PDB file of C-alpha atoms in Angstrom:
ATOM      1  CA  ASN E  44       0.000   0.000   0.000  1.00 58.00           C
ATOM      2  CA  ALA E  45       1.269   3.447  -0.888  1.00 67.00           C
ATOM      3  CA  GLY E  46       1.962   5.712   2.033  1.00 92.00           C
ATOM      4  CA  VAL E  47       4.362   6.682   4.761  1.00 95.00           C
ATOM      5  CA  THR E  48       5.871   3.972   6.948  1.00 96.00           C
ATOM      6  CA  GLN E  49       7.557   4.707  10.253  1.00 96.00           C
ATOM      7  CA  THR E  50       9.746   2.271  12.136  1.00 96.00           C
ATOM      8  CA  PRO E  51       9.804   1.402  14.930  1.00 96.00           C
ATOM      9  CA  LYS E  52       6.295   1.972  16.294  1.00 94.00           C
ATOM     10  CA  PHE E  53       7.362   1.838  19.939  1.00 96.00           C
ATOM     11  CA  ARG E  54      10.699   2.160  21.704  1.00 96.00           C
ATOM     12  CA  VAL E  55      11.994   2.583  25.220  1.00 97.00           C
ATOM     13  CA  LEU E  56      15.458   4.091  25.611  1.00 97.00           C
ATOM     14  CA  LYS E  57      17.665   4.752  28.572  1.00 97.00           C
ATOM     15  CA  THR E  58      19.012   8.254  29.043  1.00 98.00           C
ATOM     16  CA  GLY E  59      22.134   8.707  26.959  1.00 97.00           C
ATOM     17  CA  GLN E  60      21.368   5.969  24.444  1.00 97.00           C
ATOM     18  CA  SER E  61      21.132   6.714  20.762  1.00 96.00           C
ATOM     19  CA  MET E  62      18.660   5.597  18.135  1.00 96.00           C
ATOM     20  CA  THR E  63      17.410   6.321  14.634  1.00 97.00           C
ATOM     21  CA  LEU E  64      13.809   6.581  13.519  1.00 97.00           C
ATOM     22  CA  LEU E  65      13.141   5.719   9.906  1.00 97.00           C
ATOM     23  CA  CYS E  66      10.501   7.285   7.703  1.00 97.00           C
ATOM     24  CA  ALA E  67       9.949   5.766   4.281  1.00 97.00           C
ATOM     25  CA  GLN E  68       7.531   6.947   1.592  1.00 97.00           C
ATOM     26  CA  ASP E  69       6.768   5.371  -1.767  1.00 95.00           C
ATOM     27  CA  MET E  70       4.881   8.285  -3.356  1.00 93.00           C
ATOM     28  CA  ASN E  71       7.919  10.030  -4.847  1.00 93.00           C
ATOM     29  CA  HIS E  72       7.283  13.042  -2.610  1.00 93.00           C
ATOM     30  CA  GLU E  73       9.869  15.811  -2.485  1.00 93.00           C
ATOM     31  CA  TYR E  74       8.980  17.180   0.945  1.00 92.00           C
ATOM     32  CA  MET E  75       9.378  15.221   4.160  1.00 94.00           C
ATOM     33  CA  TYR E  76       8.912  16.329   7.766  1.00 93.00           C
ATOM     34  CA  TRP E  77       9.523  15.117  11.304  1.00 96.00           C
ATOM     35  CA  TYR E  78       7.187  16.321  14.056  1.00 95.00           C
ATOM     36  CA  ARG E  79       6.833  15.586  17.721  1.00 96.00           C
ATOM     37  CA  GLN E  80       3.518  15.636  19.536  1.00 94.00           C
ATOM     38  CA  ASP E  81       3.301  16.287  23.249  1.00 93.00           C
ATOM     39  CA  PRO E  82       0.169  16.563  25.410  1.00 86.00           C
ATOM     40  CA  GLY E  83      -1.321  20.047  25.348  1.00 81.00           C
ATOM     41  CA  MET E  84       1.250  21.391  22.889  1.00 83.00           C
ATOM     42  CA  GLY E  85       0.157  20.234  19.480  1.00 84.00           C
ATOM     43  CA  LEU E  86       2.480  19.109  16.738  1.00 90.00           C
ATOM     44  CA  ARG E  87       5.868  20.809  16.513  1.00 92.00           C
ATOM     45  CA  LEU E  88       8.217  20.631  13.563  1.00 91.00           C
ATOM     46  CA  ILE E  89      11.662  19.213  14.334  1.00 95.00           C
ATOM     47  CA  HIS E  90      13.344  19.112  10.922  1.00 95.00           C
ATOM     48  CA  TYR E  91      12.238  18.953   7.342  1.00 93.00           C
ATOM     49  CA  SER E  92      13.601  18.263   3.876  1.00 94.00           C
ATOM     50  CA  VAL E  93      12.635  19.765   0.539  1.00 91.00           C
ATOM     51  CA  GLY E  94      14.417  17.145  -1.520  1.00 93.00           C
ATOM     52  CA  GLU E  95      17.076  14.453  -1.584  1.00 95.00           C
ATOM     53  CA  GLY E  96      20.261  15.616   0.089  1.00 95.00           C
ATOM     54  CA  THR E  97      18.641  18.634   1.779  1.00 95.00           C
ATOM     55  CA  THR E  98      17.597  19.206   5.379  1.00 95.00           C
ATOM     56  CA  ALA E  99      16.489  22.239   7.383  1.00 93.00           C
ATOM     57  CA  LYS E 100      15.711  23.025  10.995  1.00 93.00           C
ATOM     58  CA  GLY E 101      12.191  23.433  12.241  1.00 90.00           C
ATOM     59  CA  GLU E 102      10.857  24.833  15.477  1.00 88.00           C
ATOM     60  CA  VAL E 103      12.490  22.362  17.913  1.00 93.00           C
ATOM     61  CA  PRO E 104      15.650  20.912  16.312  1.00 96.00           C
ATOM     62  CA  ASP E 105      17.933  20.717  19.354  1.00 96.00           C
ATOM     63  CA  GLY E 106      18.994  17.193  20.284  1.00 96.00           C
ATOM     64  CA  TYR E 107      18.046  15.747  16.903  1.00 98.00           C
ATOM     65  CA  ASN E 108      19.814  15.193  13.616  1.00 97.00           C
ATOM     66  CA  VAL E 109      18.381  14.163  10.263  1.00 98.00           C
ATOM     67  CA  SER E 110      19.524  12.827   6.930  1.00 98.00           C
ATOM     68  CA  ARG E 111      17.895  12.443   3.523  1.00 97.00           C
ATOM     69  CA  LEU E 112      20.391  10.430   1.515  1.00 96.00           C
ATOM     70  CA  LYS E 113      17.663   8.835  -0.583  1.00 96.00           C
ATOM     71  CA  LYS E 114      14.510  10.592  -1.729  1.00 96.00           C
ATOM     72  CA  GLN E 115      12.225   7.994  -0.205  1.00 97.00           C
ATOM     73  CA  ASN E 116      13.821   7.934   3.257  1.00 97.00           C
ATOM     74  CA  PHE E 117      14.086  10.557   5.984  1.00 98.00           C
ATOM     75  CA  LEU E 118      15.959   9.520   9.116  1.00 98.00           C
ATOM     76  CA  LEU E 119      15.676  11.162  12.527  1.00 98.00           C
ATOM     77  CA  GLY E 120      18.515  10.529  14.950  1.00 98.00           C
ATOM     78  CA  LEU E 121      18.832  11.020  18.675  1.00 96.00           C
ATOM     79  CA  GLU E 122      22.509  10.965  19.601  1.00 92.00           C
ATOM     80  CA  SER E 123      22.080  11.048  23.374  1.00 96.00           C
ATOM     81  CA  ALA E 124      18.464  10.574  24.423  1.00 96.00           C
ATOM     82  CA  ALA E 125      17.024  12.649  27.253  1.00 97.00           C
ATOM     83  CA  PRO E 126      13.735  12.224  29.147  1.00 97.00           C
ATOM     84  CA  SER E 127      12.532  15.492  27.557  1.00 96.00           C
ATOM     85  CA  GLN E 128      12.526  13.655  24.239  1.00 97.00           C
ATOM     86  CA  THR E 129       9.789  11.313  25.411  1.00 97.00           C
ATOM     87  CA  SER E 130       7.087  11.980  22.857  1.00 97.00           C
ATOM     88  CA  VAL E 131       5.163  10.653  19.908  1.00 96.00           C
ATOM     89  CA  TYR E 132       7.019  11.288  16.669  1.00 97.00           C
ATOM     90  CA  PHE E 133       5.242  11.657  13.348  1.00 96.00           C
ATOM     91  CA  CYS E 134       6.702  11.730   9.889  1.00 96.00           C
ATOM     92  CA  ALA E 135       4.857  13.301   6.964  1.00 93.00           C
ATOM     93  CA  SER E 136       5.502  13.774   3.271  1.00 93.00           C
ATOM     94  CA  GLY E 137       4.120  15.967   0.520  1.00 88.00           C
ATOM     95  CA  ALA E 138       4.579  16.306  -3.217  1.00 83.00           C
ATOM     96  CA  ARG E 139       5.347  20.013  -2.893  1.00 74.00           C
ATOM     97  CA  PHE E 140       5.020  22.871  -0.442  1.00 68.00           C
ATOM     98  CA  ASN E 141       1.449  23.466   0.638  1.00 62.00           C
ATOM     99  CA  TYR E 142       0.172  20.418  -1.134  1.00 69.00           C
ATOM    100  CA  GLY E 143      -1.710  17.706   0.745  1.00 75.00           C
ATOM    101  CA  TYR E 144       0.318  15.778   3.268  1.00 84.00           C
ATOM    102  CA  THR E 145       0.410  12.093   4.168  1.00 91.00           C
ATOM    103  CA  PHE E 146       1.330  11.166   7.721  1.00 93.00           C
ATOM    104  CA  GLY E 147       2.917   8.046   9.123  1.00 94.00           C
ATOM    105  CA  SER E 148       1.299   6.201  12.000  1.00 93.00           C
ATOM    106  CA  GLY E 149       3.706   7.544  14.594  1.00 94.00           C
ATOM    107  CA  THR E 150       6.481   6.275  16.860  1.00 96.00           C
ATOM    108  CA  ARG E 151       5.940   6.346  20.597  1.00 95.00           C
ATOM    109  CA  LEU E 152       9.309   6.917  22.258  1.00 97.00           C
ATOM    110  CA  THR E 153       9.897   6.786  25.988  1.00 97.00           C
ATOM    111  CA  VAL E 154      13.233   7.808  27.487  1.00 97.00           C
ATOM    112  CA  VAL E 155      13.775   6.645  31.053  1.00 97.00           C
TER     113      VAL E 155
ATOM    114  CA  LYS D 276       1.623  33.143  22.530  1.00 60.00           C
ATOM    115  CA  ASN D 277       0.026  30.637  20.168  1.00 79.00           C
ATOM    116  CA  GLU D 278      -0.049  31.552  16.524  1.00 89.00           C
ATOM    117  CA  VAL D 279      -3.027  29.224  16.037  1.00 93.00           C
ATOM    118  CA  GLU D 280      -5.965  29.050  18.423  1.00 95.00           C
ATOM    119  CA  GLN D 281      -8.754  26.520  18.157  1.00 96.00           C
ATOM    120  CA  SER D 282     -12.127  26.483  19.826  1.00 96.00           C
ATOM    121  CA  PRO D 283     -13.642  24.689  21.479  1.00 97.00           C
ATOM    122  CA  GLN D 284     -10.952  22.474  23.010  1.00 95.00           C
ATOM    123  CA  ASN D 285     -13.490  19.730  23.698  1.00 96.00           C
ATOM    124  CA  LEU D 286     -16.843  19.113  22.096  1.00 97.00           C
ATOM    125  CA  THR D 287     -19.502  16.500  22.736  1.00 97.00           C
ATOM    126  CA  ALA D 288     -22.404  16.148  20.330  1.00 97.00           C
ATOM    127  CA  GLN D 289     -25.349  13.854  19.757  1.00 97.00           C
ATOM    128  CA  GLU D 290     -25.355  11.814  16.590  1.00 98.00           C
ATOM    129  CA  GLY D 291     -26.897  13.806  13.748  1.00 97.00           C
ATOM    130  CA  GLU D 292     -25.958  17.235  15.072  1.00 97.00           C
ATOM    131  CA  PHE D 293     -24.264  19.914  12.978  1.00 98.00           C
ATOM    132  CA  ILE D 294     -20.794  20.617  14.351  1.00 98.00           C
ATOM    133  CA  THR D 295     -18.525  23.634  13.951  1.00 98.00           C
ATOM    134  CA  ILE D 296     -14.885  23.855  14.982  1.00 98.00           C
ATOM    135  CA  ASN D 297     -13.135  27.205  14.763  1.00 98.00           C
ATOM    136  CA  CYS D 298      -9.544  28.176  14.049  1.00 98.00           C
ATOM    137  CA  SER D 299      -8.063  31.657  14.378  1.00 97.00           C
ATOM    138  CA  TYR D 300      -4.488  32.520  13.466  1.00 95.00           C
ATOM    139  CA  SER D 301      -2.277  35.527  13.893  1.00 92.00           C
ATOM    140  CA  VAL D 302       0.324  35.128  11.123  1.00 86.00           C
ATOM    141  CA  GLY D 303       0.174  35.764   7.410  1.00 87.00           C
ATOM    142  CA  ILE D 304      -0.369  32.442   5.706  1.00 88.00           C
ATOM    143  CA  SER D 305      -0.055  30.821   2.335  1.00 86.00           C
ATOM    144  CA  ALA D 306      -2.402  27.968   3.250  1.00 90.00           C
ATOM    145  CA  LEU D 307      -4.356  26.420   6.077  1.00 93.00           C
ATOM    146  CA  HIS D 308      -4.782  22.713   6.719  1.00 93.00           C
ATOM    147  CA  TRP D 309      -7.347  20.729   8.660  1.00 96.00           C
ATOM    148  CA  LEU D 310      -6.131  17.398  10.014  1.00 95.00           C
ATOM    149  CA  GLN D 311      -7.966  14.564  11.738  1.00 95.00           C
ATOM    150  CA  GLN D 312      -6.262  12.439  14.372  1.00 94.00           C
ATOM    151  CA  HIS D 313      -7.995   9.184  15.136  1.00 89.00           C
ATOM    152  CA  PRO D 314      -8.197   7.718  18.656  1.00 83.00           C
ATOM    153  CA  GLY D 315      -5.502   5.243  17.639  1.00 79.00           C
ATOM    154  CA  GLY D 316      -3.157   8.142  16.871  1.00 80.00           C
ATOM    155  CA  GLY D 317      -3.053   8.166  13.070  1.00 87.00           C
ATOM    156  CA  ILE D 318      -3.279  11.575  11.350  1.00 91.00           C
ATOM    157  CA  VAL D 319      -5.140  12.206   8.119  1.00 91.00           C
ATOM    158  CA  SER D 320      -5.051  15.377   6.074  1.00 90.00           C
ATOM    159  CA  LEU D 321      -8.646  16.515   5.437  1.00 93.00           C
ATOM    160  CA  PHE D 322      -8.368  19.844   3.642  1.00 92.00           C
ATOM    161  CA  MET D 323      -5.904  22.416   2.422  1.00 91.00           C
ATOM    162  CA  LEU D 324      -7.347  25.900   1.923  1.00 91.00           C
ATOM    163  CA  SER D 325      -5.981  29.183   0.699  1.00 90.00           C
ATOM    164  CA  SER D 326      -9.345  30.840   0.082  1.00 91.00           C
ATOM    165  CA  GLY D 327     -13.067  30.212   0.001  1.00 94.00           C
ATOM    166  CA  LYS D 328     -14.631  26.892   0.801  1.00 96.00           C
ATOM    167  CA  LYS D 329     -14.079  23.181   0.211  1.00 95.00           C
ATOM    168  CA  LYS D 330     -16.435  20.264   0.703  1.00 96.00           C
ATOM    169  CA  HIS D 331     -15.775  16.557   0.989  1.00 93.00           C
ATOM    170  CA  GLY D 332     -18.720  14.370   1.880  1.00 95.00           C
ATOM    171  CA  ARG D 333     -20.159  15.623   5.174  1.00 97.00           C
ATOM    172  CA  LEU D 334     -17.166  17.855   5.875  1.00 97.00           C
ATOM    173  CA  ILE D 335     -16.998  21.496   4.869  1.00 97.00           C
ATOM    174  CA  ALA D 336     -14.071  23.842   5.461  1.00 97.00           C
ATOM    175  CA  THR D 337     -14.157  27.594   5.021  1.00 97.00           C
ATOM    176  CA  ILE D 338     -11.554  30.299   5.371  1.00 97.00           C
ATOM    177  CA  ASN D 339     -11.729  34.077   5.652  1.00 96.00           C
ATOM    178  CA  ILE D 340      -8.271  35.447   4.929  1.00 93.00           C
ATOM    179  CA  GLN D 341      -9.138  39.014   5.951  1.00 94.00           C
ATOM    180  CA  GLU D 342     -10.421  37.897   9.353  1.00 95.00           C
ATOM    181  CA  LYS D 343      -7.708  35.219   9.748  1.00 95.00           C
ATOM    182  CA  HIS D 344     -10.299  32.630  10.608  1.00 97.00           C
ATOM    183  CA  SER D 345     -11.311  29.191   9.392  1.00 98.00           C
ATOM    184  CA  SER D 346     -14.120  26.847  10.326  1.00 98.00           C
ATOM    185  CA  LEU D 347     -14.578  23.122   9.917  1.00 98.00           C
ATOM    186  CA  HIS D 348     -18.181  21.958   9.759  1.00 98.00           C
ATOM    187  CA  ILE D 349     -19.474  18.406  10.048  1.00 98.00           C
ATOM    188  CA  THR D 350     -23.036  17.807   8.931  1.00 97.00           C
ATOM    189  CA  ALA D 351     -25.110  14.878  10.240  1.00 96.00           C
ATOM    190  CA  SER D 352     -22.380  13.899  12.704  1.00 97.00           C
ATOM    191  CA  HIS D 353     -21.719  10.221  13.387  1.00 97.00           C
ATOM    192  CA  PRO D 354     -19.836   8.412  16.156  1.00 96.00           C
ATOM    193  CA  ARG D 355     -17.096   7.548  13.665  1.00 95.00           C
ATOM    194  CA  ASP D 356     -16.375  11.294  13.413  1.00 96.00           C
ATOM    195  CA  SER D 357     -15.057  11.151  16.987  1.00 96.00           C
ATOM    196  CA  ALA D 358     -11.452  12.280  16.747  1.00 96.00           C
ATOM    197  CA  VAL D 359      -9.158  15.223  17.397  1.00 96.00           C
ATOM    198  CA  TYR D 360      -9.314  17.872  14.681  1.00 97.00           C
ATOM    199  CA  ILE D 361      -6.189  19.954  14.205  1.00 96.00           C
ATOM    200  CA  CYS D 362      -5.816  23.264  12.395  1.00 96.00           C
ATOM    201  CA  ALA D 363      -2.389  24.044  10.918  1.00 93.00           C
ATOM    202  CA  VAL D 364      -1.136  27.049   8.983  1.00 91.00           C
ATOM    203  CA  HIS D 365       1.850  27.546   6.728  1.00 85.00           C
ATOM    204  CA  ASN D 366       3.383  30.923   6.133  1.00 79.00           C
ATOM    205  CA  THR D 367       5.400  31.893   3.095  1.00 73.00           C
ATOM    206  CA  GLY D 368       8.626  31.319   5.001  1.00 69.00           C
ATOM    207  CA  ASN D 369       7.925  27.574   5.210  1.00 67.00           C
ATOM    208  CA  GLN D 370       7.108  27.895   8.900  1.00 75.00           C
ATOM    209  CA  PHE D 371       4.417  25.633  10.285  1.00 79.00           C
ATOM    210  CA  TYR D 372       2.123  26.412  13.171  1.00 87.00           C
ATOM    211  CA  PHE D 373      -0.320  23.932  14.675  1.00 91.00           C
ATOM    212  CA  GLY D 374      -3.286  24.344  16.944  1.00 93.00           C
ATOM    213  CA  THR D 375      -3.551  22.060  19.949  1.00 92.00           C
ATOM    214  CA  GLY D 376      -6.627  20.406  18.511  1.00 94.00           C
ATOM    215  CA  THR D 377     -10.330  20.051  19.231  1.00 97.00           C
ATOM    216  CA  SER D 378     -11.391  16.740  20.730  1.00 96.00           C
ATOM    217  CA  LEU D 379     -14.764  15.729  19.331  1.00 97.00           C
ATOM    218  CA  THR D 380     -16.937  12.985  20.778  1.00 97.00           C
ATOM    219  CA  VAL D 381     -20.161  12.061  19.001  1.00 97.00           C
ATOM    220  CA  ILE D 382     -22.574  10.079  21.141  1.00 97.00           C
ATOM    221  CA  PRO D 383     -24.975   7.621  19.480  1.00 96.00           C
TER     222      PRO D 383
END
């Protein structure tokens, strides 16, 4: 099925551990985004990409790194996880700016 | 200060009622999006608006650029409409601002 796939769906990390979240889309979309969703705060943009090989910072980029080596994949990395990074992470993609977006199903990350 | 404000925060309706969710924003925008987040957490894009009105089935979205206001209407509401509805705006600088959502519960 066409869409956006996020892996893993759930993860528990210890403080200081590292991990990578993978977002994969098969719709040939140029734009890809990583958001975090916290209770009472709405979605917040972490990083985004407007095409293969490009990345840009969003509203809350600190503590995260991203890479877009292939058009279909957008990776979000946590080098040294902190409890403040406990959240639900969503990836989204779009054909172009301000076009319709497709969201992944989310990754629930807990840092203890 | 929130660039996007939604009202109400919570809404309970009887099946069949007409529902309105409001979104006000304070920044200049290039487009406004309405999203639906299901109880299981998945997010679906419902509408993208830059002017006027759009309709899809029982859902209608309107926007008034001069007043910086948008509304999402649901006609003949159904329990399966129960979800969180999120308003999001994009400005021309590729900045994204999201409302905190309106939680809708439709009772049979």
